[in-house]
Amino acid sequence: MAGNQGGVTRRQEYEKRLRRRSLFVAASSTLAVLLAIVVLVPRAPGWERVQQSFFNAEVIAKTFPKLLNAFLLDVAIFAWSAPLIAVLGLAIALARDVRNPVLYPLRLFGIVYTDIFRGVPVVLVVYLIGFGIPGLGLPRPWNSPYIWGTLALVLTYAAYVAEIFRSGIESVHASQRNAALSLGLSGADAMRFVVLPQAIRRVIPAQMNMLIALQKDVALLSFIGPVEIFRQAGVFKSLLANFTPYVVAAAIFLVVTVPATRLADHLIAKQNRART
Amino acid sequence: MKLRLENLRKSFGDTLVLDDISLDVAEGQMVCLIGASGSGKSTILRCINLLEPLDDGAIWLDGQDIAAPALDPQPIRQRIGIVFQSFNLFPHMTAAENVMLAPRRVHGKSRDALLPEVSALFERFGLGDRMDHYPDQLSGGQQQRVAIVRALAMNPEIMLFDEITSALDPELVGEVLEVLTTLKREGMTMILATHEMDFAQSVADHVCFLDRGRIIEQGHPDKIFDAPTQPRTQDFLSRVLRRR
Ligand SMILES: Nc1ncnc2c1ncn2[C@@H]1O[C@H](COP(=O)(O)OP(=O)(O)OP(=O)(O)O)[C@@H](O)[C@H]1O
Ligand SMILES: [Mg+2]
């Protein structure tokens, strides 16, 4: 019974000691590296200049509020694109899955669509649609770069999101669909009530990664007009002849994307654990 | 005849899986299909349920040929229940939701309208306190009983069972076989693919021995088990009966 007092086994005792030790080692080595950076980097010959143009406290103070404000536009574009992407992506995924020969054109459309929009760089789609369609001389508000820029993002991302949905649908074993059909459900009901709910649950982590990528790619709309954070930083850069605004913009992105990435990774890890 | 299989033929690619299968099943009868792995038992059941298309032959249900190629399978499947070896419950739904899905969608009934009938079914098969459990919160035996209840909730005229005890721990087999005995007593028409020879011998009305897609011997269980005439049947039975 030795070592089993108070419900703690010898093994647990040992692992606890081990954990404490590795925590200590990790903390001290991290501290050492940080210290080296803080002490050594400022000694580099060009540090003064780099600090002046990239990490300028004065510029940070002056530009931060406006950059944050511009970032709200990124968030807004993101917020209205994301649901459209989800709906269109799901529709395309389902179109690629139809079995009815009458609807074959729909299936063909799904295939061609995903091929095209996954094959062209996002920037190009943004340029072509963002400049091309307003170039038709449409009346206000239909010449707005917000509309067409958003459309470009929606079209491109829907192609990727559709592929992820489709992989989810295919990962649900055929026996689930057969069980639903054997009860007398229609093919559409089997998809809607049995296959899709399981498929969507499985691809949530992967779709979260798409959302994070989308949040960053909203900055591409800066090329066609909207003064979102990246463009605002560019304006400040020219105005102040200083790169600090870009660093501030990057930091603002990180504040949003890092927690989101961690969450997605956490969800994926949880799912992998559940599956084994 | 409630159900008549007439010269069923089916191949997967080049391999002939069902070769001239004919079988009559009377109302209220329990027919057991026995035979080695790969002999075609599951395929017969899946063809009756129209989950697999036949190459040739006819399946008469109350005088209607349900294997006619142009027929809409959906209303037929509603009349024939099937239970699978691997349960195939829907993991994202509770036991009660699993059971109610088809009646709700197919018959357009509401949950509330279904509840008395469905709880009575759960109660009858000893699952009264398991209605709100998810499949992964149930034992294998309970899951399989829920799968049976799910098929019964559509009030089928015939039930097909495909080795429904093969995936169960030995101590859980009994509770599921008991359900089959109950159904038989109540007059359900049933076809079982099974490896439970004792059960087949004591409960079935008719046994078919399958070998490489052919029914090579069929008849009353006492005849098949005690006095098989075909060498292959004798061989198979001596192998499986020695093992138990
Ligand atoms: N979808 C399929 N594609 C190709 N071949 C198949 C398919 N399903 C079954 N088969 C083949 O058909 C034959 C009969 O299979 P079936 O599942 O009906 O046998 P079984 O008697 O149920 O066997 P078991 O006792 O192992 O369940 C086997 O040779 C199998 O490999
Ligand atoms: Mg089988």
XYZ file of C-alpha atoms and ligand atoms in Angstrom:
552
model
C 0.000 0.000 0.000
C 3.045 2.263 0.098
C 2.715 5.333 -2.075
C -1.051 4.990 -2.347
C -1.907 7.437 0.442
C -4.544 10.067 -0.263
C -5.540 8.438 -3.547
C -2.280 9.377 -5.318
C -0.489 6.418 -6.827
C 3.290 6.111 -7.163
C 2.913 6.441 -10.886
C 0.932 9.718 -10.568
C 3.482 11.042 -8.073
C 6.273 10.309 -10.525
C 4.477 11.834 -13.507
C 3.720 14.954 -11.513
C 7.422 15.397 -10.696
C 8.273 14.825 -14.331
C 5.733 17.399 -15.518
C 6.980 20.005 -13.059
C 10.526 19.421 -14.214
C 9.783 19.752 -17.929
C 7.704 22.870 -17.267
C 10.682 24.414 -15.486
C 13.081 23.507 -18.285
C 10.745 24.862 -20.956
C 10.198 28.128 -19.094
C 13.883 28.770 -18.497
C 14.965 27.984 -22.055
C 12.223 30.252 -23.472
C 13.296 33.024 -21.123
C 16.910 32.625 -22.210
C 15.998 32.960 -25.892
C 13.800 36.010 -25.287
C 16.544 37.638 -23.242
C 19.060 37.028 -26.018
C 16.731 38.667 -28.556
C 16.018 41.697 -26.366
C 19.694 42.188 -25.559
C 21.274 41.333 -28.897
C 18.893 42.719 -31.526
C 19.156 46.362 -30.378
C 22.945 46.016 -30.689
C 22.668 45.344 -34.407
C 24.040 48.278 -36.417
C 20.776 48.982 -38.273
C 18.450 48.624 -35.281
C 17.879 52.357 -34.799
C 16.704 52.705 -38.379
C 14.514 49.607 -38.282
C 12.952 50.690 -35.024
C 12.254 54.134 -36.436
C 10.462 52.877 -39.528
C 8.773 49.672 -38.283
C 8.202 50.012 -34.555
C 7.760 53.734 -34.129
C 5.776 54.380 -30.911
C 4.660 57.810 -32.043
C 3.296 56.442 -35.308
C 1.586 53.600 -33.491
C -0.224 56.023 -31.221
C -1.232 58.235 -34.112
C -2.469 55.537 -36.516
C -3.879 52.827 -34.255
C -7.423 54.252 -33.804
C -7.956 54.836 -37.526
C -6.507 51.435 -38.436
C -8.755 49.753 -35.928
C -11.667 51.636 -37.439
C -10.688 50.497 -40.930
C -10.443 46.940 -39.631
C -14.135 47.114 -38.792
C -14.757 47.286 -42.525
C -12.773 44.064 -42.951
C -14.887 42.497 -40.251
C -18.085 43.719 -41.926
C -17.091 42.369 -45.355
C -16.129 39.105 -43.672
C -19.415 38.970 -41.796
C -21.595 39.296 -44.846
C -19.443 37.082 -47.076
C -19.181 34.129 -44.706
C -22.883 33.123 -44.670
C -23.148 33.603 -48.441
C -20.101 31.376 -48.908
C -21.541 28.700 -46.636
C -24.850 28.632 -48.517
C -23.337 28.720 -52.000
C -20.640 26.184 -51.051
C -23.213 23.755 -49.717
C -25.393 24.217 -52.796
C -22.462 23.450 -55.091
C -21.443 20.432 -53.018
C -24.987 19.079 -53.315
C -25.134 19.887 -57.033
C -22.038 17.748 -57.570
C -23.802 14.878 -55.844
C -27.092 14.732 -57.770
C -27.884 11.349 -59.323
C -30.898 12.321 -61.410
C -29.879 12.463 -65.104
C -32.274 15.373 -65.740
C -30.162 17.414 -63.358
C -26.878 16.397 -64.952
C -26.216 19.978 -66.153
C -26.292 21.041 -62.510
C -23.678 18.437 -61.681
C -21.538 19.484 -64.620
C -21.847 23.101 -63.517
C -20.657 22.146 -60.021
C -17.591 20.412 -61.416
C -16.658 23.200 -63.832
C -17.285 25.814 -61.180
C -15.008 24.286 -58.566
C -12.301 23.618 -61.147
C -12.280 27.222 -62.340
C -12.428 29.013 -59.027
C -9.923 26.768 -57.327
C -7.586 27.141 -60.264
C -7.370 30.922 -60.415
C -5.563 33.023 -57.760
C -7.974 34.957 -55.544
C -6.314 38.253 -56.438
C -7.048 37.705 -60.106
C -10.718 36.967 -59.435
C -10.901 40.104 -57.290
C -9.345 42.162 -60.090
C -11.414 40.682 -62.891
C -14.744 40.935 -61.139
C -13.968 44.012 -59.051
C -12.844 46.091 -62.028
C -14.597 44.236 -64.818
C -18.204 44.392 -63.728
C -18.282 48.036 -62.536
C -16.523 48.759 -65.853
C -19.789 47.925 -67.579
C -20.927 51.379 -66.486
C -23.633 50.202 -64.100
C -25.612 52.858 -62.213
C -25.135 53.444 -58.497
C -25.176 51.454 -56.238
C -24.362 48.660 -58.665
C -20.930 50.064 -59.442
C -19.825 49.674 -55.821
C -16.530 47.834 -55.325
C -17.959 46.478 -52.067
C -20.555 44.456 -53.916
C -18.268 43.108 -56.611
C -15.282 42.625 -54.336
C -17.439 40.676 -51.945
C -18.825 38.664 -54.849
C -15.286 37.770 -55.949
C -14.464 36.474 -52.473
C -17.760 34.622 -52.214
C -17.337 32.912 -55.582
C -13.772 31.829 -54.886
C -14.265 30.666 -51.331
C -17.505 28.856 -52.158
C -15.478 26.582 -54.455
C -13.121 25.550 -51.652
C -15.875 25.305 -49.080
C -17.903 23.133 -51.478
C -15.000 20.712 -51.820
C -14.721 20.445 -48.036
C -18.452 19.800 -47.697
C -18.199 17.157 -50.385
C -15.351 15.383 -48.641
C -17.514 15.420 -45.511
C -20.466 13.942 -47.386
C -18.258 11.229 -48.829
C -16.826 10.416 -45.404
C -20.258 9.375 -44.139
C -20.409 5.647 -44.760
C -22.838 4.421 -47.436
C -24.492 2.174 -44.849
C -25.992 5.286 -43.211
C -27.680 6.308 -46.447
C -28.806 2.734 -47.061
C -30.277 2.494 -43.568
C -32.272 5.670 -44.255
C -33.446 4.424 -47.678
C -34.384 1.035 -46.258
C -36.843 2.785 -43.940
C -38.586 4.229 -46.969
C -37.105 7.726 -46.826
C -36.520 9.534 -50.113
C -32.970 10.146 -51.331
C -33.335 13.840 -50.556
C -34.521 13.150 -47.009
C -31.705 10.659 -46.456
C -29.253 13.397 -47.452
C -30.922 16.127 -45.422
C -31.607 14.293 -42.178
C -28.977 11.557 -42.068
C -25.923 12.290 -44.213
C -25.614 16.089 -44.103
C -25.853 16.583 -40.336
C -23.012 14.107 -39.833
C -20.979 15.480 -42.746
C -21.247 19.090 -41.586
C -20.218 18.201 -38.049
C -17.120 16.454 -39.351
C -15.914 19.358 -41.478
C -16.452 22.171 -38.987
C -12.730 22.380 -38.073
C -11.692 22.446 -41.734
C -14.293 25.121 -42.482
C -12.992 27.181 -39.560
C -9.619 27.229 -41.268
C -11.333 28.542 -44.395
C -12.920 31.304 -42.327
C -9.535 32.338 -40.999
C -8.112 32.431 -44.519
C -11.123 34.472 -45.645
C -10.631 36.991 -42.853
C -7.104 37.588 -44.128
C -8.054 37.631 -47.804
C -10.572 40.412 -47.235
C -7.461 42.629 -47.391
C -7.255 41.807 -51.116
C -10.241 44.080 -51.725
C -7.907 46.994 -50.994
C -6.715 46.602 -54.592
C -10.084 47.620 -55.993
C -11.107 50.465 -53.709
C -12.574 49.832 -50.265
C -10.478 51.563 -47.621
C -10.098 48.619 -45.324
C -7.201 48.180 -42.933
C -4.524 47.237 -45.460
C -5.306 50.174 -47.720
C -5.574 52.515 -44.731
C -2.127 51.358 -43.612
C -0.845 52.066 -47.108
C -2.262 55.569 -46.953
C -0.524 56.175 -43.638
C 2.702 54.713 -44.945
C 2.820 57.207 -47.798
C 1.731 60.050 -45.560
C 4.239 59.425 -42.783
C 6.957 57.735 -44.860
C 6.948 54.997 -42.248
C 6.189 51.242 -42.273
C 4.882 51.057 -38.722
C 1.197 51.152 -39.821
C 1.705 47.824 -41.609
C 3.067 46.296 -38.428
C 0.084 47.646 -36.515
C -2.265 46.194 -39.143
C -0.533 42.819 -38.908
C -0.855 42.898 -35.120
C -4.576 43.652 -35.361
C -5.041 40.681 -37.720
C -3.124 38.423 -35.363
C -5.304 39.355 -32.410
C -8.255 37.918 -34.336
C -6.708 35.054 -36.271
C -4.470 33.475 -33.621
C -7.273 32.629 -31.194
C -9.401 31.439 -34.118
C -6.585 29.214 -35.368
C -6.033 27.788 -31.895
C -9.738 27.053 -31.624
C -9.791 25.293 -34.991
C -6.740 23.210 -34.063
C -8.357 22.368 -30.758
C -11.519 21.206 -32.539
C -9.516 19.082 -34.975
C -7.534 17.482 -32.148
C -10.729 16.790 -30.246
C -12.284 15.181 -33.294
C -9.233 13.003 -33.924
C -9.317 11.860 -30.316
C -13.014 11.044 -30.600
C -12.432 8.972 -33.713
C -9.725 6.724 -32.261
C -47.712 -16.663 -50.669
C -46.716 -13.478 -48.905
C -43.375 -13.309 -50.653
C -42.080 -15.326 -53.570
C -38.541 -15.148 -54.950
C -38.390 -16.447 -58.481
C -35.116 -17.288 -60.229
C -33.140 -14.383 -58.798
C -29.867 -13.727 -60.517
C -27.325 -11.116 -59.572
C -23.649 -10.566 -60.291
C -21.089 -8.066 -59.129
C -18.854 -7.524 -62.131
C -17.939 -10.974 -63.395
C -18.815 -12.903 -60.250
C -22.241 -14.476 -60.083
C -23.391 -13.853 -56.506
C -26.989 -15.086 -56.716
C -27.602 -17.975 -59.054
C -31.226 -18.923 -59.708
C -32.574 -18.318 -56.203
C -36.213 -19.336 -55.683
C -38.000 -19.297 -52.361
C -41.548 -19.072 -51.033
C -42.332 -17.374 -47.749
C -45.826 -17.718 -46.317
C -47.471 -15.121 -44.097
C -46.206 -15.412 -40.524
C -43.340 -17.731 -41.456
C -39.770 -17.411 -40.245
C -37.226 -18.453 -42.869
C -33.539 -18.748 -42.010
C -30.763 -18.468 -44.573
C -27.609 -20.279 -43.527
C -24.350 -20.856 -45.350
C -20.690 -19.967 -45.394
C -19.421 -16.412 -45.489
C -19.759 -14.988 -48.983
C -22.478 -17.437 -50.012
C -24.908 -14.604 -50.788
C -27.177 -14.341 -47.718
C -26.845 -10.571 -47.305
C -27.222 -10.019 -51.024
C -30.588 -11.823 -51.067
C -31.880 -9.630 -48.241
C -30.564 -6.449 -49.833
C -32.226 -7.377 -53.121
C -35.584 -7.988 -51.424
C -35.298 -4.537 -49.829
C -34.404 -3.121 -53.281
C -31.089 -1.778 -51.982
C -29.413 -3.813 -54.739
C -30.859 -4.128 -58.245
C -31.367 -7.660 -59.574
C -30.016 -8.758 -62.922
C -32.870 -11.145 -63.508
C -35.815 -12.797 -61.803
C -38.892 -11.563 -59.993
C -39.839 -10.850 -56.394
C -43.565 -11.145 -55.762
C -44.935 -9.335 -52.716
C -48.663 -10.032 -52.369
C -48.735 -10.797 -56.066
C -46.939 -7.626 -57.180
C -43.538 -7.903 -58.824
C -41.492 -5.465 -56.758
C -38.294 -6.209 -58.675
C -39.688 -4.707 -61.879
C -36.863 -2.415 -62.977
C -38.960 0.723 -63.479
C -40.698 0.558 -60.090
C -40.286 3.326 -57.515
C -38.542 1.535 -54.612
C -39.606 3.984 -51.897
C -43.168 2.730 -51.184
C -41.970 -0.882 -51.347
C -39.207 -0.294 -48.812
C -41.792 1.144 -46.444
C -43.475 -2.254 -46.411
C -40.282 -4.259 -45.818
C -38.125 -3.589 -42.766
C -34.450 -4.568 -42.603
C -32.029 -4.717 -39.687
C -28.299 -4.876 -40.287
C -25.420 -6.615 -38.564
C -23.788 -3.281 -37.713
C -27.018 -1.633 -36.396
C -26.526 1.463 -38.606
C -28.298 3.719 -36.144
C -27.987 7.421 -36.922
C -25.330 8.545 -34.409
C -26.444 12.186 -34.291
C -29.971 11.343 -33.153
C -31.329 9.930 -29.914
C -32.903 6.500 -29.946
C -36.381 8.047 -30.101
C -35.401 10.381 -32.956
C -33.917 7.436 -34.852
C -37.230 5.639 -34.562
C -39.437 8.640 -35.361
C -37.559 9.968 -38.391
C -39.134 7.753 -41.042
C -42.729 7.904 -39.732
C -42.419 11.686 -39.468
C -41.056 12.208 -42.962
C -42.912 9.453 -44.771
C -46.291 9.575 -43.041
C -46.061 13.246 -42.092
C -46.896 12.522 -38.451
C -45.766 14.846 -35.682
C -43.509 13.797 -32.817
C -46.360 14.265 -30.371
C -48.694 12.107 -32.415
C -46.040 9.377 -32.628
C -44.950 9.444 -29.015
C -47.527 7.036 -27.503
C -46.979 4.439 -30.191
C -43.185 4.783 -30.113
C -42.891 4.673 -26.340
C -45.040 1.572 -26.330
C -42.585 -0.052 -28.767
C -39.590 0.933 -26.618
C -41.397 -0.326 -23.523
C -42.196 -3.626 -25.189
C -38.557 -4.344 -25.986
C -37.235 -3.307 -22.579
C -35.945 0.061 -23.743
C -38.423 2.318 -21.941
C -35.688 4.253 -20.124
C -33.389 4.525 -23.148
C -35.444 6.679 -25.522
C -33.397 9.831 -25.033
C -29.997 8.131 -25.163
C -27.685 8.540 -28.122
C -26.504 5.330 -29.823
C -23.011 5.596 -28.319
C -24.576 5.655 -24.857
C -26.206 2.256 -25.444
C -24.848 -1.274 -25.277
C -24.628 -3.272 -28.503
C -27.698 -5.290 -27.563
C -29.672 -2.139 -26.818
C -28.537 -0.513 -30.067
C -29.647 -3.525 -32.045
C -33.023 -3.550 -30.306
C -33.432 0.152 -31.127
C -32.627 -0.673 -34.760
C -35.368 -3.324 -34.697
C -37.812 -0.877 -33.122
C -36.866 1.679 -35.783
C -37.813 -0.757 -38.541
C -40.995 -1.859 -36.734
C -42.175 1.734 -36.329
C -43.002 1.787 -40.040
C -45.378 -1.155 -39.490
C -43.708 -3.362 -42.109
C -45.369 -6.472 -43.470
C -42.076 -8.347 -43.650
C -38.888 -8.026 -41.617
C -35.431 -8.958 -42.875
C -32.602 -9.554 -40.400
C -29.009 -9.742 -41.603
C -26.870 -11.495 -38.986
C -28.139 -9.108 -36.369
C -26.331 -10.839 -33.504
C -22.928 -11.278 -35.168
C -21.494 -7.991 -33.900
C -22.669 -8.564 -30.328
C -20.832 -9.816 -27.272
C -22.029 -13.365 -26.517
C -23.901 -12.333 -23.371
C -25.976 -9.811 -25.367
C -27.057 -12.225 -28.101
C -29.874 -13.696 -26.039
C -31.756 -10.445 -25.517
C -31.846 -9.786 -29.260
C -32.881 -13.323 -30.205
C -35.656 -13.021 -27.664
C -37.037 -10.076 -29.649
C -37.171 -12.297 -32.728
C -39.040 -14.980 -30.845
C -41.565 -12.391 -29.679
C -42.083 -11.122 -33.230
C -42.551 -14.654 -34.498
C -45.163 -15.320 -31.853
C -47.006 -12.196 -32.964
C -47.145 -13.474 -36.511
C -44.510 -11.326 -38.236
C -43.216 -12.667 -41.549
C -39.422 -12.798 -41.280
C -36.320 -13.780 -43.209
C -33.076 -14.116 -41.269
C -29.533 -14.538 -42.418
C -27.916 -16.105 -39.409
C -25.048 -18.081 -37.951
C -27.079 -18.923 -34.836
C -27.725 -22.571 -35.705
C -29.411 -23.479 -32.411
C -31.805 -20.624 -32.820
C -32.534 -21.489 -36.449
C -33.190 -25.089 -35.564
C -35.543 -24.360 -32.679
C -37.500 -21.352 -33.978
C -37.439 -21.287 -37.799
C -40.208 -22.765 -39.930
C -37.980 -23.214 -42.932
C -34.212 -23.255 -43.478
C -32.283 -22.633 -46.704
C -28.677 -23.652 -47.067
C -26.785 -21.423 -49.469
C -23.573 -22.288 -51.216
C -21.896 -19.950 -53.689
C -25.082 -18.105 -54.542
C -27.324 -21.184 -54.857
C -29.873 -22.629 -52.459
C -28.688 -26.201 -52.587
C -30.932 -27.567 -49.868
C -34.033 -26.289 -48.108
C -36.759 -27.579 -45.866
C -37.902 -27.956 -42.284
C -35.071 -27.264 -39.805
C -35.205 -30.777 -38.368
C -34.621 -32.192 -41.823
C -31.784 -29.787 -42.676
C -29.975 -30.070 -39.362
C -30.554 -33.731 -38.557
C -30.616 -35.346 -41.973
C -28.996 -33.139 -44.622
C -28.800 -34.878 -47.973
C -26.248 -32.726 -49.780
C -22.564 -33.355 -49.070
C -21.878 -29.584 -48.894
C -24.611 -29.079 -46.305
C -23.272 -32.000 -44.272
C -19.787 -30.591 -44.521
C -20.829 -27.046 -43.509
C -22.991 -28.224 -40.617
C -20.357 -30.584 -39.285
C -17.913 -27.692 -39.262
C -20.162 -25.123 -37.546
C -21.867 -27.559 -35.207
C -18.565 -29.004 -33.995
C -17.466 -25.500 -33.079
C -20.288 -24.788 -30.645
N -20.942 -4.353 -53.326
C -20.300 -5.469 -53.719
N -19.418 -5.417 -54.743
C -18.780 -6.538 -55.161
N -18.946 -7.750 -54.613
C -19.807 -7.872 -53.586
C -20.525 -6.738 -53.082
N -21.298 -7.143 -52.059
C -21.070 -8.472 -51.924
N -20.181 -8.920 -52.835
C -19.744 -10.311 -53.019
O -20.887 -11.103 -53.141
C -20.710 -12.336 -52.496
C -21.841 -12.575 -51.534
O -21.761 -11.631 -50.478
P -22.795 -11.594 -49.288
O -22.447 -10.403 -48.484
O -24.168 -11.680 -49.806
O -22.428 -12.917 -48.498
P -22.950 -13.411 -47.081
O -23.483 -14.769 -47.283
O -23.842 -12.394 -46.499
O -21.614 -13.509 -46.245
P -21.346 -13.170 -44.700
O -21.759 -14.380 -43.934
O -19.865 -12.967 -44.643
O -22.124 -11.948 -44.365
C -19.356 -12.299 -51.838
O -18.452 -13.011 -52.650
C -19.014 -10.847 -51.816
O -17.624 -10.679 -51.925
Mg -23.681 -11.043 -44.862
